[in-house]
PDB file of C-alpha atoms and ligand atoms in Angstrom:
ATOM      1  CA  UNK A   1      21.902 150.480  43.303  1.00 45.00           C
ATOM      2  CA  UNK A   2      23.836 153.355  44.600  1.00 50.00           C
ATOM      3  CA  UNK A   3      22.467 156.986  45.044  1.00 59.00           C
ATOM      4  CA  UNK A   4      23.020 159.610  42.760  1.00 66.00           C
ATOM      5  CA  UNK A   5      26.893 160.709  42.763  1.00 63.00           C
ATOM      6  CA  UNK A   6      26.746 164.202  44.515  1.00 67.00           C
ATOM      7  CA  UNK A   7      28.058 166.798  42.644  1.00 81.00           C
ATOM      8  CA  UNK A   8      31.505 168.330  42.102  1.00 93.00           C
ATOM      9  CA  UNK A   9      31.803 171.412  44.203  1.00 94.00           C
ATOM     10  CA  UNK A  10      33.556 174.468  42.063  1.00 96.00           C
ATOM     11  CA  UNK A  11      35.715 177.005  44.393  1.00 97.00           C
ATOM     12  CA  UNK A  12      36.736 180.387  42.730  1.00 97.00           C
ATOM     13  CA  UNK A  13      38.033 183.181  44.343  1.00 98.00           C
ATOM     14  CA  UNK A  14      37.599 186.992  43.217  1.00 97.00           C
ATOM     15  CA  UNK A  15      40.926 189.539  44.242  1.00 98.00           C
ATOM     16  CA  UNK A  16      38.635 192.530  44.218  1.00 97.00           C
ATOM     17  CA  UNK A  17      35.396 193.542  44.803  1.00 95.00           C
ATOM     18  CA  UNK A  18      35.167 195.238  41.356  1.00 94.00           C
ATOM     19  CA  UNK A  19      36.003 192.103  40.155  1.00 95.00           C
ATOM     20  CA  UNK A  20      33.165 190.101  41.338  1.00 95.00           C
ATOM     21  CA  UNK A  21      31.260 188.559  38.425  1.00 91.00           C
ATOM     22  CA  UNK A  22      27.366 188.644  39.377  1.00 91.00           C
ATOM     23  CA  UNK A  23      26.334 185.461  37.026  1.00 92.00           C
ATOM     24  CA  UNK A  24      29.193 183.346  39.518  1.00 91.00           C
ATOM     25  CA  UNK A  25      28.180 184.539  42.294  1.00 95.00           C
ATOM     26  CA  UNK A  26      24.541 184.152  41.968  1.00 95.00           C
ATOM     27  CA  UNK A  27      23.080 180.858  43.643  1.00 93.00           C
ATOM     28  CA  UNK A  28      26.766 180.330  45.196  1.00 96.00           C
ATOM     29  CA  UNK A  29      27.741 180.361  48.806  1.00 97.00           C
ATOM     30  CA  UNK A  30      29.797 182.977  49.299  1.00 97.00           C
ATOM     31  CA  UNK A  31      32.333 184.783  51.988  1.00 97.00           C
ATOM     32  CA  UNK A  32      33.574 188.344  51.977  1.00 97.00           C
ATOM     33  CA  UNK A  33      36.873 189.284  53.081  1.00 98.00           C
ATOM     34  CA  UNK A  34      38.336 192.643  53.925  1.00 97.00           C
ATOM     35  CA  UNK A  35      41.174 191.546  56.645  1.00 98.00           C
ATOM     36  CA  UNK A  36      41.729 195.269  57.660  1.00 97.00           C
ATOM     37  CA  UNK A  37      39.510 195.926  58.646  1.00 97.00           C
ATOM     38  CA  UNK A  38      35.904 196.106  58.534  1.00 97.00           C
ATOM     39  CA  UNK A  39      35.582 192.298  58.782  1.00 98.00           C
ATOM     40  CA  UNK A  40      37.817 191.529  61.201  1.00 98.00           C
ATOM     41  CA  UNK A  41      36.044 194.244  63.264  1.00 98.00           C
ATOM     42  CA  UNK A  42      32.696 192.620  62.376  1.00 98.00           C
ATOM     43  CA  UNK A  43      33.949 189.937  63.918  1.00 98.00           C
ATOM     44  CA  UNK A  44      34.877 191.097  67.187  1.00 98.00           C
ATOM     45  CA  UNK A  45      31.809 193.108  67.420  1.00 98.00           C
ATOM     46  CA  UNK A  46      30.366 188.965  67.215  1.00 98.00           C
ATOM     47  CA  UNK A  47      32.378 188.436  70.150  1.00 97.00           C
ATOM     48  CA  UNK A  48      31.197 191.092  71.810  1.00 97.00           C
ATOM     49  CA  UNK A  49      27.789 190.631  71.696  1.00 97.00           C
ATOM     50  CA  UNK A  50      26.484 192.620  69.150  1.00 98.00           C
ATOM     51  CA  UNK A  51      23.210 192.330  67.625  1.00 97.00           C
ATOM     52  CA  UNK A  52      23.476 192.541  64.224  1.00 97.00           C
ATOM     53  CA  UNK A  53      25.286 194.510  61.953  1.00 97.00           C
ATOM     54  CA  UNK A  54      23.863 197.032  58.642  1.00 96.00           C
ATOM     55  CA  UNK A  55      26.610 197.431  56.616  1.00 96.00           C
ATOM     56  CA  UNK A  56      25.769 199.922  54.303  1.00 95.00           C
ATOM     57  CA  UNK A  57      28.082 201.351  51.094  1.00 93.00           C
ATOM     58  CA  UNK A  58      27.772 205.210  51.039  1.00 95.00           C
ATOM     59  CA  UNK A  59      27.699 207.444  54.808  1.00 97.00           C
ATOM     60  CA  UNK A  60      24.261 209.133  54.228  1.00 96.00           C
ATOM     61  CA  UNK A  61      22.701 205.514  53.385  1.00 95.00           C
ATOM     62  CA  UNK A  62      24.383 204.581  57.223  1.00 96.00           C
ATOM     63  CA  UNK A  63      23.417 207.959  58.853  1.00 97.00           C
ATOM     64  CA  UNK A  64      19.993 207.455  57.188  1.00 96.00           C
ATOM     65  CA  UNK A  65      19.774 203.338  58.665  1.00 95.00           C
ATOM     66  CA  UNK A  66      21.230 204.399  61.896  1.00 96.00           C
ATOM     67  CA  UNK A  67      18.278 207.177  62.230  1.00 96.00           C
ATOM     68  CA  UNK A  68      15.576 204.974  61.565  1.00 94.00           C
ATOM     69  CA  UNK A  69      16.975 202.110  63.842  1.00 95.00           C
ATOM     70  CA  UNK A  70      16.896 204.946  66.969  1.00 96.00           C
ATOM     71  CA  UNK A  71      18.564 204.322  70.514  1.00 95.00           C
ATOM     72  CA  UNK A  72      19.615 200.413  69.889  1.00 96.00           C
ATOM     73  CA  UNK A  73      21.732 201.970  67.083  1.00 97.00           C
ATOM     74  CA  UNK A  74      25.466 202.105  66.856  1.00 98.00           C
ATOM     75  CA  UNK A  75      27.263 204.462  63.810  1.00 98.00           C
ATOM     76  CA  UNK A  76      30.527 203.013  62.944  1.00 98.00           C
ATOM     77  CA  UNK A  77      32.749 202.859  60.198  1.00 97.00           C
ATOM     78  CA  UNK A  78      35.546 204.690  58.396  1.00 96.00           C
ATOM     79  CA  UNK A  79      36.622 206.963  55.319  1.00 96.00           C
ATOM     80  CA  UNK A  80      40.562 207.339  55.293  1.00 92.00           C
ATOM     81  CA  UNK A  81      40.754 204.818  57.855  1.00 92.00           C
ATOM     82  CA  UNK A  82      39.493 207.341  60.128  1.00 93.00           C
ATOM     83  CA  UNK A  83      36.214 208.090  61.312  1.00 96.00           C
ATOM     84  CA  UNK A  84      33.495 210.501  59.597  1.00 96.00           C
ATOM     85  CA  UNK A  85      32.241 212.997  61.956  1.00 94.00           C
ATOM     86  CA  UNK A  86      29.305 212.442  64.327  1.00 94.00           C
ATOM     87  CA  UNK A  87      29.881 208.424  64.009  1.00 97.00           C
ATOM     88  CA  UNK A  88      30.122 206.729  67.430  1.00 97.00           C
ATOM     89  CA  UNK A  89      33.213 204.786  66.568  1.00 97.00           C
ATOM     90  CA  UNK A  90      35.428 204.062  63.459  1.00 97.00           C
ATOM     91  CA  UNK A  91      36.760 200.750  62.404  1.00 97.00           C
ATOM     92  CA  UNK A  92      38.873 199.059  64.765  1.00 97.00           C
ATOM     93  CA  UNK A  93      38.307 196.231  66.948  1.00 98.00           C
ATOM     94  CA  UNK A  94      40.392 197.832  69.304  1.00 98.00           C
ATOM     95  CA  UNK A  95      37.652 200.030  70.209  1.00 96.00           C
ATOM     96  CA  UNK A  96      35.004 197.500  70.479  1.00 97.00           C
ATOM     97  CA  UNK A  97      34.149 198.034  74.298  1.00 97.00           C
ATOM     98  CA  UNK A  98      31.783 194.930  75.163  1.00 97.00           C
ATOM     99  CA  UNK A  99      29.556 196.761  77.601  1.00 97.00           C
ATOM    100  CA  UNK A 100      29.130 199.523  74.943  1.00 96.00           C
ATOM    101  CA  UNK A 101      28.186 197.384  71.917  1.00 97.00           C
ATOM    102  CA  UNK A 102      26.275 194.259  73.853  1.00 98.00           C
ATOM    103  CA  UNK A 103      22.856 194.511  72.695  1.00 97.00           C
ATOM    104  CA  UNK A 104      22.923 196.897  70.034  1.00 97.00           C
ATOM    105  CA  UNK A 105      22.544 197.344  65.874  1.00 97.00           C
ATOM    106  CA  UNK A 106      26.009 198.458  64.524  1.00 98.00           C
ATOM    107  CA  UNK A 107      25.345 200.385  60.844  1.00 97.00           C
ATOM    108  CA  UNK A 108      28.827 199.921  59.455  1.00 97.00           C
ATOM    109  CA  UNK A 109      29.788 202.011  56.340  1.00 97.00           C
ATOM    110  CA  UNK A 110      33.590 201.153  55.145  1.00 96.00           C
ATOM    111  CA  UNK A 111      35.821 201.794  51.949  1.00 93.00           C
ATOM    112  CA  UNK A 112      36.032 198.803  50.491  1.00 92.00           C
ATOM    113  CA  UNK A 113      34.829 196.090  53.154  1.00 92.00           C
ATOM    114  CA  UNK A 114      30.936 197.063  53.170  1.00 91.00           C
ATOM    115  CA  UNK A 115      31.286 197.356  49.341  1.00 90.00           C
ATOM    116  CA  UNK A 116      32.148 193.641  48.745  1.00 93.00           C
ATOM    117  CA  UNK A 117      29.714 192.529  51.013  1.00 93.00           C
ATOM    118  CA  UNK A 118      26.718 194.570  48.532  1.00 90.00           C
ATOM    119  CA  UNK A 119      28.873 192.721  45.933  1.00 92.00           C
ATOM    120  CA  UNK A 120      27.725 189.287  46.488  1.00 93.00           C
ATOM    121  CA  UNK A 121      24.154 190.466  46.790  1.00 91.00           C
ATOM    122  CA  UNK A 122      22.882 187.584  44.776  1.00 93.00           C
ATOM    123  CA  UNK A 123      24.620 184.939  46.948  1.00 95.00           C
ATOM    124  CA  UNK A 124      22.545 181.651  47.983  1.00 95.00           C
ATOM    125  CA  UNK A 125      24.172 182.312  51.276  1.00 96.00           C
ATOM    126  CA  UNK A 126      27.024 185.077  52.457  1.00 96.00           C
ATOM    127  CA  UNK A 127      29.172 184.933  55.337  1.00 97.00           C
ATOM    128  CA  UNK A 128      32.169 187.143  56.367  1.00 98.00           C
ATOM    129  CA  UNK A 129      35.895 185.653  57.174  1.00 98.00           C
ATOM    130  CA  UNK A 130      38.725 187.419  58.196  1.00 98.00           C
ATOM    131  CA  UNK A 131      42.029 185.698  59.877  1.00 98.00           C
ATOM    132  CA  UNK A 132      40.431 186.242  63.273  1.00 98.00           C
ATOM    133  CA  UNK A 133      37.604 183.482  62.678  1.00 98.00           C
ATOM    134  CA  UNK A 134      39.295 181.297  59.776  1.00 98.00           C
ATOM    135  CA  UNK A 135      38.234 177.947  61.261  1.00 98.00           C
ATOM    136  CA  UNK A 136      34.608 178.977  62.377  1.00 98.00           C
ATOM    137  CA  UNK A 137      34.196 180.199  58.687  1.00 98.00           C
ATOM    138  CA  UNK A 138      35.759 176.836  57.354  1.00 97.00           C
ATOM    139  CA  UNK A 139      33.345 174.872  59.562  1.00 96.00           C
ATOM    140  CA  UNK A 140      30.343 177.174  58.530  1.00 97.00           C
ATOM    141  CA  UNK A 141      31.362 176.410  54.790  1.00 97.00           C
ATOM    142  CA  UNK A 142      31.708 172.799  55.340  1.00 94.00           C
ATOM    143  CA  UNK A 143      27.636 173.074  56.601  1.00 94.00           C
ATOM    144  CA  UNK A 144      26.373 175.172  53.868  1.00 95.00           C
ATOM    145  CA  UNK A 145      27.952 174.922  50.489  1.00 95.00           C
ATOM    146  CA  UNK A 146      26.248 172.986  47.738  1.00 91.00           C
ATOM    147  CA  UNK A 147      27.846 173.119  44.275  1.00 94.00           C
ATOM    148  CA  UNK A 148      29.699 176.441  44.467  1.00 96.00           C
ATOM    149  CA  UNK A 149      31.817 178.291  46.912  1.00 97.00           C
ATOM    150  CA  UNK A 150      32.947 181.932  45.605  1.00 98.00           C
ATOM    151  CA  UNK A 151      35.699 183.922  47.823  1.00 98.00           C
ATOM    152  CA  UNK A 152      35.572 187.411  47.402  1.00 98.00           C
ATOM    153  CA  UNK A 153      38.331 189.286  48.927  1.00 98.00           C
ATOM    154  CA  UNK A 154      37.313 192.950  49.288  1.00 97.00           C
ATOM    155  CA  UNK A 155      40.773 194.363  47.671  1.00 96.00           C
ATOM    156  CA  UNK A 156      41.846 197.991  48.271  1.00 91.00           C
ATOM    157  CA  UNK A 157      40.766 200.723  46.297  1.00 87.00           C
ATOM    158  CA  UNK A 158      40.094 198.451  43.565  1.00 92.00           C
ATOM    159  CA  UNK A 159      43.298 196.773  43.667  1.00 96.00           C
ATOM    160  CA  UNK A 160      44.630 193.035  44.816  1.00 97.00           C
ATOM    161  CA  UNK A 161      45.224 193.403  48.335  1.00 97.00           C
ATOM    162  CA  UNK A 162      48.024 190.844  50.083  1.00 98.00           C
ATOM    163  CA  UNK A 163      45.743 190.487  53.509  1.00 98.00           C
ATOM    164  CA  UNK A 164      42.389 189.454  51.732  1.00 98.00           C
ATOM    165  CA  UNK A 165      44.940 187.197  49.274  1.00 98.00           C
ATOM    166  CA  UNK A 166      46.366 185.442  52.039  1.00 98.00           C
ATOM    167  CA  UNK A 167      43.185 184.732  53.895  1.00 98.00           C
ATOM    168  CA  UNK A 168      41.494 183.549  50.788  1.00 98.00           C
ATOM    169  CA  UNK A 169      44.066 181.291  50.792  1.00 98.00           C
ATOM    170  CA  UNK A 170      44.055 179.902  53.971  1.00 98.00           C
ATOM    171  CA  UNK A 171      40.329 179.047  53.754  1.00 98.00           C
ATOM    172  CA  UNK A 172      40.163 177.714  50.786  1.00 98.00           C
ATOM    173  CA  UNK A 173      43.263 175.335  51.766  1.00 97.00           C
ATOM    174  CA  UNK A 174      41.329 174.695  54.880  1.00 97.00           C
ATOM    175  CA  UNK A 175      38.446 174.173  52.957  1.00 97.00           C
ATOM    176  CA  UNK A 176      40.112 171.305  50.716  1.00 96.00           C
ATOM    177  CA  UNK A 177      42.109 169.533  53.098  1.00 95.00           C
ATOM    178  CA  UNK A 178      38.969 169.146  55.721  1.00 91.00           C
ATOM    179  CA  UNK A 179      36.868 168.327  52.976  1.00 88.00           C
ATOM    180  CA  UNK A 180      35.550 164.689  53.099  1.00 82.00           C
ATOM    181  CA  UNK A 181      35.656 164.054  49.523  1.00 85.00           C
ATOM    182  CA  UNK A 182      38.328 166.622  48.319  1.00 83.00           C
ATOM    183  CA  UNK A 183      38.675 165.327  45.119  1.00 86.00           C
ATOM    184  CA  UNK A 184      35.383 166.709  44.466  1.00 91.00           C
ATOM    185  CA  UNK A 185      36.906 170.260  44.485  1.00 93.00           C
ATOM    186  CA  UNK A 186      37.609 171.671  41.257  1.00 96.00           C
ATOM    187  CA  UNK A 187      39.989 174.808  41.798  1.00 97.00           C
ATOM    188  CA  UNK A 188      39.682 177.824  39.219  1.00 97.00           C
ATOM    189  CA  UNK A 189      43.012 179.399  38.486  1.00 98.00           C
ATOM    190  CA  UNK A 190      42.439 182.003  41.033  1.00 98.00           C
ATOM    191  CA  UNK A 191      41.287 179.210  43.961  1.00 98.00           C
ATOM    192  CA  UNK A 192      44.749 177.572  43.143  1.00 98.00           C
ATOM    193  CA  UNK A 193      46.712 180.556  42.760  1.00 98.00           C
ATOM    194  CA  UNK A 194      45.260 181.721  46.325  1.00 98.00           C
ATOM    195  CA  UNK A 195      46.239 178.301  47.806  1.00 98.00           C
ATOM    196  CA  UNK A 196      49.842 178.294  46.319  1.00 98.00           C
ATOM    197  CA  UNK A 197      50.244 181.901  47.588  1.00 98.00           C
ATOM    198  CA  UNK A 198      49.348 180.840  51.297  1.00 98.00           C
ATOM    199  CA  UNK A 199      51.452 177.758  51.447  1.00 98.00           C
ATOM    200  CA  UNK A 200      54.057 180.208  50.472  1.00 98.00           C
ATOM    201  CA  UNK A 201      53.491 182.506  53.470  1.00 98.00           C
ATOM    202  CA  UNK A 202      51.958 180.600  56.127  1.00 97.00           C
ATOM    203  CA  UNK A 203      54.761 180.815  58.000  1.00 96.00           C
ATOM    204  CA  UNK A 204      54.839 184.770  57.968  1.00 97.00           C
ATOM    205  CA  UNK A 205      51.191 185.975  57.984  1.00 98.00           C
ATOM    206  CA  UNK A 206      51.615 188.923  60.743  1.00 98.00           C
ATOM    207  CA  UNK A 207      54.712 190.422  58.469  1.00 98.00           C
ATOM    208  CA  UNK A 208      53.388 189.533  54.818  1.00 98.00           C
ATOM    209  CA  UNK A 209      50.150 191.283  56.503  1.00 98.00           C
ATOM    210  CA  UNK A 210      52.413 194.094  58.003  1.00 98.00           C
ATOM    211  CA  UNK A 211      54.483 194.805  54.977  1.00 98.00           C
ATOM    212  CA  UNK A 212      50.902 194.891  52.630  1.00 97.00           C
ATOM    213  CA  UNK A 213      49.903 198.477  51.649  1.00 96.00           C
ATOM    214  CA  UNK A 214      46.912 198.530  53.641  1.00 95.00           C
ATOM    215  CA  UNK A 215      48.939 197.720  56.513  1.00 97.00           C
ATOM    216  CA  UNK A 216      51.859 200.188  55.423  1.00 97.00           C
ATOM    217  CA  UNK A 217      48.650 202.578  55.224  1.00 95.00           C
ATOM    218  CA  UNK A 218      47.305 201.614  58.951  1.00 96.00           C
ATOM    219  CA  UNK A 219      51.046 202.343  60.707  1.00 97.00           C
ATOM    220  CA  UNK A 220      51.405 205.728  59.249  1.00 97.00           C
ATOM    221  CA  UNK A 221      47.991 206.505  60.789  1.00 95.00           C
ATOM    222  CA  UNK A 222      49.210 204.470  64.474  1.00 96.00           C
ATOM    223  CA  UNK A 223      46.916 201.846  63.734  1.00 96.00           C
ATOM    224  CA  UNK A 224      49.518 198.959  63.741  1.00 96.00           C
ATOM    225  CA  UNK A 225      48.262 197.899  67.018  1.00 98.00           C
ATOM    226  CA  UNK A 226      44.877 196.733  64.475  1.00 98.00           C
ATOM    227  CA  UNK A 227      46.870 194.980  62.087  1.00 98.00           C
ATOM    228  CA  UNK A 228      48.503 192.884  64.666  1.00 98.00           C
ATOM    229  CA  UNK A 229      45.032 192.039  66.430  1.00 98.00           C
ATOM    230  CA  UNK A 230      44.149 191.071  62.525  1.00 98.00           C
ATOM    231  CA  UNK A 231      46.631 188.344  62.651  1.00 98.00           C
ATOM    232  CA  UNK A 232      45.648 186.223  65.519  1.00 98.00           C
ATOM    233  CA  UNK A 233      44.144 183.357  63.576  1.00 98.00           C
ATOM    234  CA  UNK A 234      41.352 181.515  65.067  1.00 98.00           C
ATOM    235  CA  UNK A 235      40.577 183.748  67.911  1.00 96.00           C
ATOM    236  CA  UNK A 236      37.030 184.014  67.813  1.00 95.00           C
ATOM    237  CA  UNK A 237      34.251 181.035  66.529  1.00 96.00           C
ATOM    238  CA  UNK A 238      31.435 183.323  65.622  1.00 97.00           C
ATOM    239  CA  UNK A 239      30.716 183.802  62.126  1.00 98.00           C
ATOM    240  CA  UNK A 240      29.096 186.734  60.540  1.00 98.00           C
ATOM    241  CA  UNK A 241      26.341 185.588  58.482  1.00 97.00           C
ATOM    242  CA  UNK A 242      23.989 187.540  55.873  1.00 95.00           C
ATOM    243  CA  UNK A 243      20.203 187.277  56.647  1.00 90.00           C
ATOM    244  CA  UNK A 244      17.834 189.011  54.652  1.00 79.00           C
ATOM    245  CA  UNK A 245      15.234 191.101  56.954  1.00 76.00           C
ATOM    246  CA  UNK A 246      12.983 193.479  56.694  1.00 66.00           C
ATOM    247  CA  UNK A 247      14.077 194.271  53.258  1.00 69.00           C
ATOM    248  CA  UNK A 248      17.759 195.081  54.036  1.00 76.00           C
ATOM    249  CA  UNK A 249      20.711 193.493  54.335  1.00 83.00           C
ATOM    250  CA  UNK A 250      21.906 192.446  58.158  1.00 90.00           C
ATOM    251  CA  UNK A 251      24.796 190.378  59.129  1.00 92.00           C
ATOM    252  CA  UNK A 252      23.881 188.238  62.197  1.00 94.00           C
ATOM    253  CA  UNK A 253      26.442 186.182  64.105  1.00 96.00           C
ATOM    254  CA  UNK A 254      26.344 182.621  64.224  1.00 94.00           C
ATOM    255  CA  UNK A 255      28.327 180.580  66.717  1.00 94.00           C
ATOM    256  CA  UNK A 256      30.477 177.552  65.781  1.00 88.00           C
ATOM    257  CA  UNK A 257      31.390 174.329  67.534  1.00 77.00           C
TER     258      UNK A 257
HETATM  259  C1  MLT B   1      37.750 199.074  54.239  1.00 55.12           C
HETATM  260  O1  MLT B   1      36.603 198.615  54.200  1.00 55.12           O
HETATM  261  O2  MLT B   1      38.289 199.629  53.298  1.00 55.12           O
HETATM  262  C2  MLT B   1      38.609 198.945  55.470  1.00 55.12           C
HETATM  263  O3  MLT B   1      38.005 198.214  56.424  1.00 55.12           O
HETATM  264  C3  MLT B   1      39.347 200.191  55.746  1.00 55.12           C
HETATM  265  C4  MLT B   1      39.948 200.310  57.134  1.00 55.12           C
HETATM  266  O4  MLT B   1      39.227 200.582  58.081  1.00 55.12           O
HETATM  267  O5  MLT B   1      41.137 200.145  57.309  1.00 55.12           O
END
C-alpha cells in the first residue's frame, strides 16, 4: 500500500498589492516583489550584512521603530524615490556601504514595496524576491511551500508594474520547471499569464525593465545606475525572510546553498 498522494500545489500570482486577496493568501507561502526597488535593496542590505530589516508602511510608524530600536538602528527608505528628511539613506542598493550597515536594524519605509510586504500579513510563511536573488528565492520555495504558493508583485501606485511582472514570471517558471513533480502545479490565469509574459522577454530583461515606468521614473531622477544593478539576476543567495518577533514584523536573511 502506497502513502497518501501528496497534494496538488496551487500557484497564483497577484499584479498589485491592492490586489492581494487576504482569504488566498492566508495559510499560503508567499513572496513579495517590488524589483525597484525596495526589495532588491533588501537584498543587498542581506549581502551586506545587515541584521534585520523593519519595514514599516507610513514614515512616522519608521521614525517611531527606528527611535525605539536606538544606536543599532538604520532609517532608510524613500517617498518620490527620494529620501524623506532626517533618514540615514534612501532606497538604493547603490548606497548600501557594507561597513556602514554590517551589524545593524534597517527600518525601511517605501511607496509601494513595504506596503505589499504588510499585504501578505496572514502568510504561513513570506519571503522577498527580486531579480537580484531569483534562484535563492526558487530554492527557498522549493523548501517551504506546502499546498499554496501566492506571488505578490508590489505594482506601482496601484498599477501593474512590468519589473514585478517579469520577475513573477521568472520564479514561477523556475519554480515549475525545478519542481520534482511539476505536474502537480496547477497555474491560475495570472501564474500562467506571468509565465507566458517572461518566456516572452527573457531575452531582454535589463531593457523591458528599463523601458517600464518605474524605470522611465528612476532615469529622470539619475537613478538608472539602480535599475541596471536590478537586473543582474542571481547575484546574491540570501533570501529575505519574514519572522515574527517581538510583536512586529522583521525580515531576516537566510542564506541559500
Ligand atoms: C517602492 O516601494 O515604491 C519603491 O521601492 C520605490 C523606489 O524606491 O523606487
Amino acid at each position: 500500500m502506497g502513502g497518501a498522494r501528496p497534494s496538488n500545489v496551487h500557484l497564483d500570482v497577484a499584479w498589485t498589492a491592492d490586489q492581494v486577496d487576504e482569504r488566498a493568501v492566508a495559510g499560503s507561502t508567499a513572496v513579495a516583489i517590488d524589483v525597484l526597488r525596495a526589495t532588491t535593496t533588501m537584498a543587498a542590505l542581506f549581502e551586506a550584512g545587515v541584521a534585520a530589516v523593519w519595514p514599516a508602511t507610513e514614515i512616522d510608524e519608521a521614525r517611531a521603530l527606528a527611535e525605539r530600536l536606538g544606536d543599532q538602528a538604520l532609517l532608510a527608505g524613500e517617498r518620490g524615490g527620494v529620501p524623506p528628511s532626517g533618514f540615514d539613506m534612501g532606497n538604493s542598493p547603490l548606497e548600501i556601504r557594507p561597513e556602514k550597515v554590517r551589524g545593524r536594524h534597517v527600518v525601511l519605509t517605501t511607496t509601494n514595496g513595504t506596503r505589499a510586504i504588510h499585504r501578505a500579513a496572514g502568510a504561513e510563511r513570506l519571503a522577498t524576491a527580486a531579480f537580484v536573488n531569483a534562484a535563492a528565492v526558487v530554492e527557498w520555495l522549493h523548501k517551504h511551500t506546502r499546498e499554496r504558493l501566492y506571488i505578490i508583485c508590489a505594482g506601482t501606485q496601484g498599477k501593474f508594474s512590468m519589473d514585478d511582472a517579469l520577475c513573477a514570471g521568472m520564479i514561477a517558471a523556475r519554480f515549475v520547471e525545478e519542481h520534482s513533480e511539476s505536474e502537480r502545479i496547477e497555474l491560475s490565469d495570472a501564474a500562467a499569464a506571468a509565465i507566458g509574459l517572461y518566456e516572452r522577454y527573457a531575452g531582454e530583461i535589463g531593457e523591458r525593465v528599463a523601458a517600464c515606468r518605474h524605470g522611465r521614473n528612476l532615469a529622470a531622477l539619475e537613478m538608472e545606475k539602480d535599475v541596471s544593478y536590478a537586473v543582474q539576476i542571481d547575484r546574491c543567495g540570501v533570501v529575505p525572510v519574514r519572522s515574527l518577533e517581538e510583536h512586529a514584523t522583521i525580515v531576516r536573511g537566510e542564506r541559500q546553498g
